[in-house]
Amino acid sequence: MNTQTNYHWRIAGFYFFYFAFVGMFAPYWALYLKSLSFGVVEIGILMSVQPVMRMVAPSLWGWLADHTGDRLRVVKLAAGLSALAYCAVFFVTQFWGMMLALAAMSFFWSASMPLVEATTLSYLGKRSAHYGRLRSWGSVGFIVAVAGLGYALDYIDIRWLLWVGLVIMLGIFLFARLIPPTATEAHHSDDQPVWSIVKQPQVLALFGACFLMALAHGPYYTFYTLYLVEHGYSKGAVGGLWALGVICEIGVFFLMPWLLRHATLPGILTVSLALAVARFLLIGWCVDSLALVLLAQVLHAATFGAFHAAAVALVHHFFRGRHQSRGQALFGSFTYGAGGTLGGLVSGPLWQHWGASLMYSMSALMALLGVMLMLWKLRAVTTAER
């Protein structure tokens, strides 16, 4: 029992620091870039570098993990190199230098999560419905970073953000070295090429719907902080709003075992996409109403929390045995990587030429297309999670 507790603590610690980095980077890095006098389109491009690497890198690292048979060694290597590459941001202030620094850091940083997700689900085994309870520590890390920095940046110089990021990177590296090894159980699909699984219509539909959800969130992760600040919200209030969304996300993670007793994984995904439609319309058209902005952040519980937990579980359902690492890596590349990249790239021109309200309306439209795709191909899928 003590061993199990220690292992939970080690995995939880990695999630905490990994998503603390997201809590530092996603809401506030655009403010740092703005302090360097970058324009809206340049900021949109630079903020899209990380999702570009999430599109390219995980598949390469997932192949390396499967090829070597030692995914935890790959996690440790990637975590160390990402911390080293991050140090470059202290020395660059020009567009191309910043792009190269972020690309190098993100290439290594994005490698770890799909491999750790596969490790966590293997570790939990038949208790995979409790994945959310371990993953919730990532949400706690995000809250600590986003809320703490939100208030701190009202009083300290934005350049302190760089040092916060370095401390978090070192935390990721430390806990990457502590994650426990897990055995990969043999499965009848082990002899099949991974692409034979990817090409199944239901898997393609899952990846497509999740791509659309990530695409819809691109403007949110790229410009939400700047958008609120321009409408008169203080940085402390913005940090509080980000934290509120993640607090609600934690609640859903703990509710997942109950939800899975009353709904299917595809059903949870479909409802999450439908609520994303409402959320982005609220953000785009009701930003001056604090009550409706608060409601939009509460909906983060569905549009990320329930959505992510159900999506990862469905990927685990389709990719078994030796394909677990590649499955999670391909999922991250096709969805959060490609979708987040495109969403970030188009958000800058959309805001510049058409305004933020239309930008977030396009997010709502992408989520609606995801609903339609889920209803078309994945409604009938059943898993053992229920």
Short mmCIF file of C-alpha atoms in Angstrom, two decimals:
data_model
loop_
_atom_site.label_atom_id
_atom_site.label_comp_id
_atom_site.label_asym_id
_atom_site.label_seq_id
_atom_site.Cartn_x
_atom_site.Cartn_y
_atom_site.Cartn_z
CA MET A 1 0.00 0.00 0.00
CA ASN A 2 2.85 2.41 0.77
CA THR A 3 4.38 1.65 -2.60
CA GLN A 4 1.10 2.45 -4.33
CA THR A 5 0.82 5.71 -2.41
CA ASN A 6 4.37 6.73 -3.33
CA TYR A 7 3.71 5.90 -6.98
CA HIS A 8 0.58 8.01 -6.99
CA TRP A 9 2.57 10.88 -5.49
CA ARG A 10 5.27 10.60 -8.13
CA ILE A 11 2.86 10.63 -11.06
CA ALA A 12 0.82 13.41 -9.47
CA GLY A 13 3.98 15.49 -9.03
CA PHE A 14 4.82 15.24 -12.71
CA TYR A 15 1.29 16.30 -13.69
CA PHE A 16 1.50 19.21 -11.21
CA PHE A 17 4.64 20.74 -12.70
CA TYR A 18 3.84 19.92 -16.32
CA PHE A 19 0.54 21.79 -16.20
CA ALA A 20 1.96 24.52 -14.00
CA PHE A 21 4.08 25.32 -17.03
CA VAL A 22 0.90 25.49 -19.13
CA GLY A 23 -0.56 27.82 -16.48
CA MET A 24 2.47 30.05 -16.80
CA PHE A 25 2.77 29.93 -20.59
CA ALA A 26 -0.75 29.90 -22.05
CA PRO A 27 -2.24 32.90 -20.19
CA TYR A 28 0.83 35.11 -19.76
CA TRP A 29 3.44 34.43 -22.41
CA ALA A 30 1.53 36.63 -24.85
CA LEU A 31 1.87 39.49 -22.36
CA TYR A 32 5.63 38.93 -22.25
CA LEU A 33 5.77 38.93 -26.04
CA LYS A 34 3.75 42.14 -26.12
CA SER A 35 6.29 43.70 -23.75
CA LEU A 36 8.91 42.96 -26.42
CA SER A 37 6.80 45.05 -28.87
CA PHE A 38 5.59 42.16 -31.02
CA GLY A 39 2.37 42.76 -32.96
CA VAL A 40 -0.84 40.75 -32.76
CA VAL A 41 -0.04 38.57 -35.79
CA GLU A 42 3.53 37.95 -34.57
CA ILE A 43 2.22 36.97 -31.13
CA GLY A 44 -0.29 34.61 -32.75
CA ILE A 45 2.50 32.96 -34.75
CA LEU A 46 4.85 32.64 -31.76
CA MET A 47 2.08 31.27 -29.53
CA SER A 48 1.40 28.67 -32.22
CA VAL A 49 4.95 27.31 -32.13
CA GLN A 50 4.17 25.12 -29.13
CA PRO A 51 1.12 23.45 -30.71
CA VAL A 52 3.13 22.98 -33.94
CA MET A 53 5.65 20.97 -31.95
CA ARG A 54 2.81 19.08 -30.29
CA MET A 55 1.75 18.13 -33.79
CA VAL A 56 5.19 16.94 -34.94
CA ALA A 57 7.16 15.80 -31.91
CA PRO A 58 4.94 13.34 -29.97
CA SER A 59 4.74 10.85 -32.84
CA LEU A 60 8.53 10.84 -33.18
CA TRP A 61 9.06 10.40 -29.46
CA GLY A 62 6.29 7.79 -29.30
CA TRP A 63 8.03 5.80 -32.05
CA LEU A 64 11.30 6.05 -30.10
CA ALA A 65 9.59 4.82 -26.93
CA ASP A 66 8.08 1.83 -28.76
CA HIS A 67 11.32 1.11 -30.61
CA THR A 68 13.46 1.11 -27.46
CA GLY A 69 10.81 -0.47 -25.23
CA ASP A 70 11.69 2.02 -22.49
CA ARG A 71 9.27 4.93 -22.56
CA LEU A 72 10.32 6.25 -19.14
CA ARG A 73 13.91 6.71 -20.32
CA VAL A 74 12.53 8.75 -23.20
CA VAL A 75 10.45 10.84 -20.76
CA LYS A 76 13.54 11.60 -18.66
CA LEU A 77 15.62 12.52 -21.73
CA ALA A 78 12.92 14.80 -23.14
CA ALA A 79 12.35 16.53 -19.77
CA GLY A 80 16.04 17.27 -19.33
CA LEU A 81 16.48 18.61 -22.85
CA SER A 82 13.35 20.77 -22.61
CA ALA A 83 14.70 22.47 -19.46
CA LEU A 84 18.02 23.08 -21.21
CA ALA A 85 16.39 24.45 -24.36
CA TYR A 86 14.11 26.74 -22.31
CA CYS A 87 17.15 28.68 -21.06
CA ALA A 88 17.46 30.24 -24.53
CA VAL A 89 14.46 32.53 -23.87
CA PHE A 90 16.62 34.54 -21.46
CA PHE A 91 18.83 35.64 -24.34
CA VAL A 92 16.48 36.33 -27.29
CA THR A 93 14.22 39.31 -27.91
CA GLN A 94 13.84 39.24 -31.71
CA PHE A 95 11.12 37.39 -33.60
CA TRP A 96 13.19 34.67 -35.27
CA GLY A 97 15.33 34.06 -32.21
CA MET A 98 12.23 33.68 -30.05
CA MET A 99 10.67 31.35 -32.59
CA LEU A 100 13.73 29.07 -32.60
CA ALA A 101 13.94 29.07 -28.80
CA LEU A 102 10.27 28.18 -28.39
CA ALA A 103 10.49 25.54 -31.11
CA ALA A 104 13.44 23.78 -29.46
CA MET A 105 11.86 23.92 -25.99
CA SER A 106 8.47 22.74 -27.23
CA PHE A 107 9.92 19.89 -29.30
CA PHE A 108 11.27 18.26 -26.13
CA TRP A 109 8.57 19.46 -23.69
CA SER A 110 5.69 18.07 -25.78
CA ALA A 111 7.25 14.59 -25.88
CA SER A 112 6.57 13.70 -22.27
CA MET A 113 2.81 13.97 -21.80
CA PRO A 114 1.52 11.26 -24.22
CA LEU A 115 4.05 8.80 -22.79
CA VAL A 116 3.11 9.67 -19.21
CA GLU A 117 -0.59 9.36 -20.07
CA ALA A 118 0.04 5.84 -21.37
CA THR A 119 2.07 5.04 -18.26
CA THR A 120 -0.67 6.33 -15.95
CA LEU A 121 -3.41 4.29 -17.63
CA SER A 122 -1.20 1.18 -17.59
CA TYR A 123 -0.47 1.78 -13.91
CA LEU A 124 -4.17 2.13 -13.07
CA GLY A 125 -5.17 -0.93 -15.11
CA LYS A 126 -8.82 -1.78 -14.49
CA ARG A 127 -9.15 1.32 -12.30
CA SER A 128 -8.73 3.62 -15.31
CA ALA A 129 -11.97 5.45 -14.42
CA HIS A 130 -9.90 7.01 -11.61
CA TYR A 131 -7.48 8.56 -14.10
CA GLY A 132 -9.04 11.96 -13.43
CA ARG A 133 -8.00 11.90 -9.78
CA LEU A 134 -4.33 11.66 -10.71
CA ARG A 135 -4.71 14.08 -13.62
CA SER A 136 -6.38 16.57 -11.30
CA TRP A 137 -2.98 17.36 -9.77
CA GLY A 138 -2.07 18.86 -13.12
CA SER A 139 -5.07 21.13 -12.75
CA VAL A 140 -3.90 22.10 -9.26
CA GLY A 141 -0.50 23.00 -10.70
CA PHE A 142 -2.19 25.07 -13.39
CA ILE A 143 -4.25 26.94 -10.78
CA VAL A 144 -1.23 27.68 -8.59
CA ALA A 145 0.64 29.10 -11.58
CA VAL A 146 -2.18 31.01 -13.23
CA ALA A 147 -3.68 32.51 -10.06
CA GLY A 148 -0.35 33.25 -8.38
CA LEU A 149 1.11 34.90 -11.46
CA GLY A 150 -2.11 36.75 -12.18
CA TYR A 151 -1.85 38.63 -8.90
CA ALA A 152 1.95 38.85 -8.89
CA LEU A 153 2.14 40.43 -12.34
CA ASP A 154 0.08 43.38 -11.14
CA TYR A 155 3.09 44.23 -8.93
CA ILE A 156 6.23 42.76 -10.52
CA ASP A 157 7.88 43.14 -13.91
CA ILE A 158 6.73 40.74 -16.63
CA ARG A 159 10.35 39.56 -17.08
CA TRP A 160 10.10 37.61 -13.83
CA LEU A 161 7.92 35.23 -15.84
CA LEU A 162 11.07 33.76 -17.37
CA TRP A 163 12.44 32.70 -13.98
CA VAL A 164 9.13 31.16 -12.93
CA GLY A 165 9.19 29.08 -16.10
CA LEU A 166 12.72 27.85 -15.37
CA VAL A 167 11.78 26.72 -11.84
CA ILE A 168 8.78 24.83 -13.23
CA MET A 169 10.91 23.18 -15.92
CA LEU A 170 13.30 21.90 -13.26
CA GLY A 171 10.32 20.49 -11.34
CA ILE A 172 9.20 18.61 -14.47
CA PHE A 173 12.70 17.15 -14.84
CA LEU A 174 12.83 16.09 -11.18
CA PHE A 175 9.53 14.21 -11.24
CA ALA A 176 10.22 12.69 -14.66
CA ARG A 177 13.03 10.81 -12.91
CA LEU A 178 10.63 9.52 -10.24
CA ILE A 179 7.78 8.12 -12.36
CA PRO A 180 7.42 4.37 -11.65
CA PRO A 181 7.89 1.79 -14.41
CA THR A 182 4.85 -0.17 -15.62
CA ALA A 183 4.50 -3.38 -17.61
CA THR A 184 2.79 -3.33 -21.00
CA GLU A 185 0.28 -6.17 -21.30
CA ALA A 186 0.23 -8.15 -24.54
CA HIS A 187 -2.78 -7.61 -26.82
CA HIS A 188 -4.04 -9.40 -29.95
CA SER A 189 -3.53 -6.19 -31.96
CA ASP A 190 0.21 -6.09 -31.22
CA ASP A 191 1.10 -7.60 -34.59
CA GLN A 192 -0.97 -5.06 -36.51
CA PRO A 193 0.62 -1.82 -37.74
CA VAL A 194 -0.58 1.15 -35.74
CA TRP A 195 -1.97 2.78 -38.90
CA SER A 196 -4.46 -0.05 -39.32
CA ILE A 197 -6.03 1.13 -36.06
CA VAL A 198 -5.85 4.80 -36.99
CA LYS A 199 -7.68 4.14 -40.28
CA GLN A 200 -10.74 2.68 -38.55
CA PRO A 201 -13.71 5.03 -39.21
CA GLN A 202 -14.50 5.41 -35.52
CA VAL A 203 -10.90 6.31 -34.67
CA LEU A 204 -10.76 8.84 -37.52
CA ALA A 205 -14.03 10.36 -36.28
CA LEU A 206 -12.68 10.57 -32.73
CA PHE A 207 -9.49 12.27 -33.90
CA GLY A 208 -11.52 14.58 -36.14
CA ALA A 209 -13.89 15.68 -33.39
CA CYS A 210 -11.01 16.27 -30.98
CA PHE A 211 -9.14 18.19 -33.69
CA LEU A 212 -12.15 20.49 -34.03
CA MET A 213 -12.32 21.00 -30.26
CA ALA A 214 -8.63 21.91 -30.14
CA LEU A 215 -9.11 24.22 -33.13
CA ALA A 216 -11.99 25.91 -31.30
CA HIS A 217 -9.79 26.49 -28.24
CA GLY A 218 -6.93 28.04 -30.25
CA PRO A 219 -8.20 31.65 -29.90
CA TYR A 220 -8.95 31.00 -26.22
CA TYR A 221 -5.45 29.87 -25.29
CA THR A 222 -3.76 32.47 -27.52
CA PHE A 223 -5.69 35.66 -26.86
CA TYR A 224 -8.10 35.21 -23.93
CA THR A 225 -5.85 37.08 -21.48
CA LEU A 226 -5.20 39.99 -23.86
CA TYR A 227 -8.90 40.04 -24.76
CA LEU A 228 -9.97 40.43 -21.13
CA VAL A 229 -7.27 42.97 -20.30
CA GLU A 230 -8.37 45.11 -23.27
CA HIS A 231 -11.92 45.04 -21.87
CA GLY A 232 -10.78 46.44 -18.54
CA TYR A 233 -10.13 43.32 -16.45
CA SER A 234 -7.05 43.47 -14.19
CA LYS A 235 -4.36 40.80 -14.48
CA GLY A 236 -5.38 39.55 -11.04
CA ALA A 237 -9.01 39.17 -12.17
CA VAL A 238 -7.85 37.40 -15.34
CA GLY A 239 -5.79 34.97 -13.26
CA GLY A 240 -8.83 34.36 -11.08
CA LEU A 241 -10.99 33.60 -14.12
CA TRP A 242 -8.44 31.12 -15.49
CA ALA A 243 -8.25 29.51 -12.05
CA LEU A 244 -12.05 29.27 -11.78
CA GLY A 245 -12.19 27.27 -15.00
CA VAL A 246 -9.57 24.84 -13.78
CA ILE A 247 -11.18 24.47 -10.33
CA CYS A 248 -14.34 23.36 -12.12
CA GLU A 249 -12.21 21.05 -14.25
CA ILE A 250 -10.84 19.39 -11.08
CA GLY A 251 -14.37 18.79 -9.85
CA VAL A 252 -15.25 16.98 -13.07
CA PHE A 253 -12.10 14.85 -12.88
CA PHE A 254 -13.23 13.57 -9.48
CA LEU A 255 -16.77 13.01 -10.81
CA MET A 256 -15.62 10.92 -13.79
CA PRO A 257 -16.18 7.51 -12.12
CA TRP A 258 -19.78 8.56 -11.36
CA LEU A 259 -20.27 10.01 -14.86
CA LEU A 260 -19.02 6.82 -16.47
CA ARG A 261 -21.64 4.82 -14.56
CA HIS A 262 -24.38 6.97 -16.10
CA ALA A 263 -23.08 7.88 -19.57
CA THR A 264 -20.89 6.50 -22.35
CA LEU A 265 -17.55 8.00 -23.27
CA PRO A 266 -18.87 9.19 -26.69
CA GLY A 267 -21.88 10.70 -24.93
CA ILE A 268 -19.64 12.70 -22.60
CA LEU A 269 -17.59 13.93 -25.56
CA THR A 270 -20.70 14.97 -27.49
CA VAL A 271 -22.17 16.96 -24.59
CA SER A 272 -18.79 18.59 -23.97
CA LEU A 273 -18.62 19.76 -27.59
CA ALA A 274 -22.19 21.09 -27.40
CA LEU A 275 -21.37 23.09 -24.27
CA ALA A 276 -18.28 24.46 -26.03
CA VAL A 277 -20.59 26.05 -28.59
CA ALA A 278 -22.35 27.94 -25.81
CA ARG A 279 -19.11 28.80 -24.03
CA PHE A 280 -17.40 30.45 -26.99
CA LEU A 281 -20.50 32.43 -27.92
CA LEU A 282 -20.60 33.76 -24.35
CA ILE A 283 -16.92 34.71 -24.48
CA GLY A 284 -17.25 36.40 -27.85
CA TRP A 285 -20.42 38.40 -27.28
CA CYS A 286 -20.83 38.82 -23.51
CA VAL A 287 -17.35 39.82 -22.31
CA ASP A 288 -18.67 42.97 -20.61
CA SER A 289 -20.95 40.92 -18.34
CA LEU A 290 -18.95 39.51 -15.45
CA ALA A 291 -21.71 37.03 -14.60
CA LEU A 292 -21.70 35.54 -18.11
CA VAL A 293 -17.91 35.50 -18.25
CA LEU A 294 -17.96 33.54 -14.98
CA LEU A 295 -20.51 31.13 -16.47
CA ALA A 296 -18.28 30.66 -19.52
CA GLN A 297 -15.37 29.74 -17.27
CA VAL A 298 -17.49 27.26 -15.30
CA LEU A 299 -18.16 25.51 -18.62
CA HIS A 300 -14.42 24.75 -18.81
CA ALA A 301 -15.35 21.77 -16.64
CA ALA A 302 -17.00 20.26 -19.71
CA THR A 303 -15.04 21.72 -22.62
CA PHE A 304 -11.71 20.56 -21.22
CA GLY A 305 -12.14 18.49 -18.04
CA ALA A 306 -14.79 15.94 -19.04
CA PHE A 307 -13.75 16.17 -22.69
CA HIS A 308 -10.09 15.37 -22.05
CA ALA A 309 -10.72 12.54 -19.61
CA ALA A 310 -13.21 10.87 -21.97
CA ALA A 311 -10.99 11.38 -25.03
CA VAL A 312 -7.90 9.89 -23.39
CA ALA A 313 -9.98 6.92 -22.19
CA LEU A 314 -11.37 6.34 -25.69
CA VAL A 315 -7.86 6.43 -27.17
CA HIS A 316 -6.84 3.86 -24.54
CA HIS A 317 -9.83 1.78 -25.60
CA PHE A 318 -8.80 1.72 -29.27
CA PHE A 319 -5.00 1.49 -28.85
CA ARG A 320 -3.98 -1.43 -26.65
CA GLY A 321 -0.84 -3.42 -25.87
CA ARG A 322 2.32 -2.13 -27.49
CA HIS A 323 0.38 0.57 -29.34
CA GLN A 324 -0.53 2.55 -26.20
CA SER A 325 2.32 5.05 -26.42
CA ARG A 326 1.95 5.59 -30.17
CA GLY A 327 -1.83 5.89 -29.82
CA GLN A 328 -1.64 8.65 -27.20
CA ALA A 329 1.15 10.35 -29.16
CA LEU A 330 -0.77 10.28 -32.45
CA PHE A 331 -3.88 11.53 -30.67
CA GLY A 332 -1.93 14.46 -29.25
CA SER A 333 -0.34 15.22 -32.62
CA PHE A 334 -3.55 15.10 -34.67
CA THR A 335 -5.77 16.89 -32.18
CA TYR A 336 -4.12 19.23 -29.67
CA GLY A 337 -1.10 19.65 -31.96
CA ALA A 338 -2.66 20.20 -35.39
CA GLY A 339 -5.90 21.68 -34.06
CA GLY A 340 -4.18 23.98 -31.58
CA THR A 341 -1.69 25.10 -34.24
CA LEU A 342 -4.32 26.01 -36.79
CA GLY A 343 -6.50 27.67 -34.16
CA GLY A 344 -3.63 29.82 -32.94
CA LEU A 345 -2.49 30.77 -36.45
CA VAL A 346 -5.89 31.87 -37.71
CA SER A 347 -6.89 33.65 -34.51
CA GLY A 348 -4.50 36.58 -35.03
CA PRO A 349 -5.73 37.51 -38.55
CA LEU A 350 -9.36 36.89 -37.53
CA TRP A 351 -9.10 39.26 -34.58
CA GLN A 352 -7.14 41.84 -36.53
CA HIS A 353 -9.52 41.99 -39.50
CA TRP A 354 -12.91 40.94 -38.12
CA GLY A 355 -12.77 41.43 -34.36
CA ALA A 356 -12.72 39.16 -31.34
CA SER A 357 -16.47 38.45 -31.36
CA LEU A 358 -16.31 36.86 -34.80
CA MET A 359 -13.13 35.01 -33.83
CA TYR A 360 -14.87 33.31 -30.91
CA SER A 361 -17.98 32.71 -33.02
CA MET A 362 -15.80 30.70 -35.39
CA SER A 363 -14.67 28.70 -32.35
CA ALA A 364 -18.31 27.94 -31.58
CA LEU A 365 -18.86 26.81 -35.18
CA MET A 366 -15.91 24.39 -35.01
CA ALA A 367 -17.31 22.85 -31.82
CA LEU A 368 -20.70 22.46 -33.51
CA LEU A 369 -19.07 20.56 -36.38
CA GLY A 370 -17.49 18.31 -33.75
CA VAL A 371 -20.92 17.54 -32.31
CA MET A 372 -22.16 16.51 -35.75
CA LEU A 373 -19.14 14.25 -36.31
CA MET A 374 -19.63 12.52 -32.96
CA LEU A 375 -23.32 11.89 -33.64
CA TRP A 376 -22.49 10.53 -37.10
CA LYS A 377 -19.81 7.99 -36.29
CA LEU A 378 -19.26 7.48 -32.55
CA ARG A 379 -22.68 7.53 -30.91
CA ALA A 380 -22.95 3.72 -30.88
CA VAL A 381 -19.48 2.98 -29.46
CA THR A 382 -19.56 1.18 -26.11
CA THR A 383 -16.60 0.45 -23.85
CA ALA A 384 -15.93 -1.36 -20.64
CA GLU A 385 -15.57 1.98 -18.83
CA ARG A 386 -19.27 2.25 -18.16
#
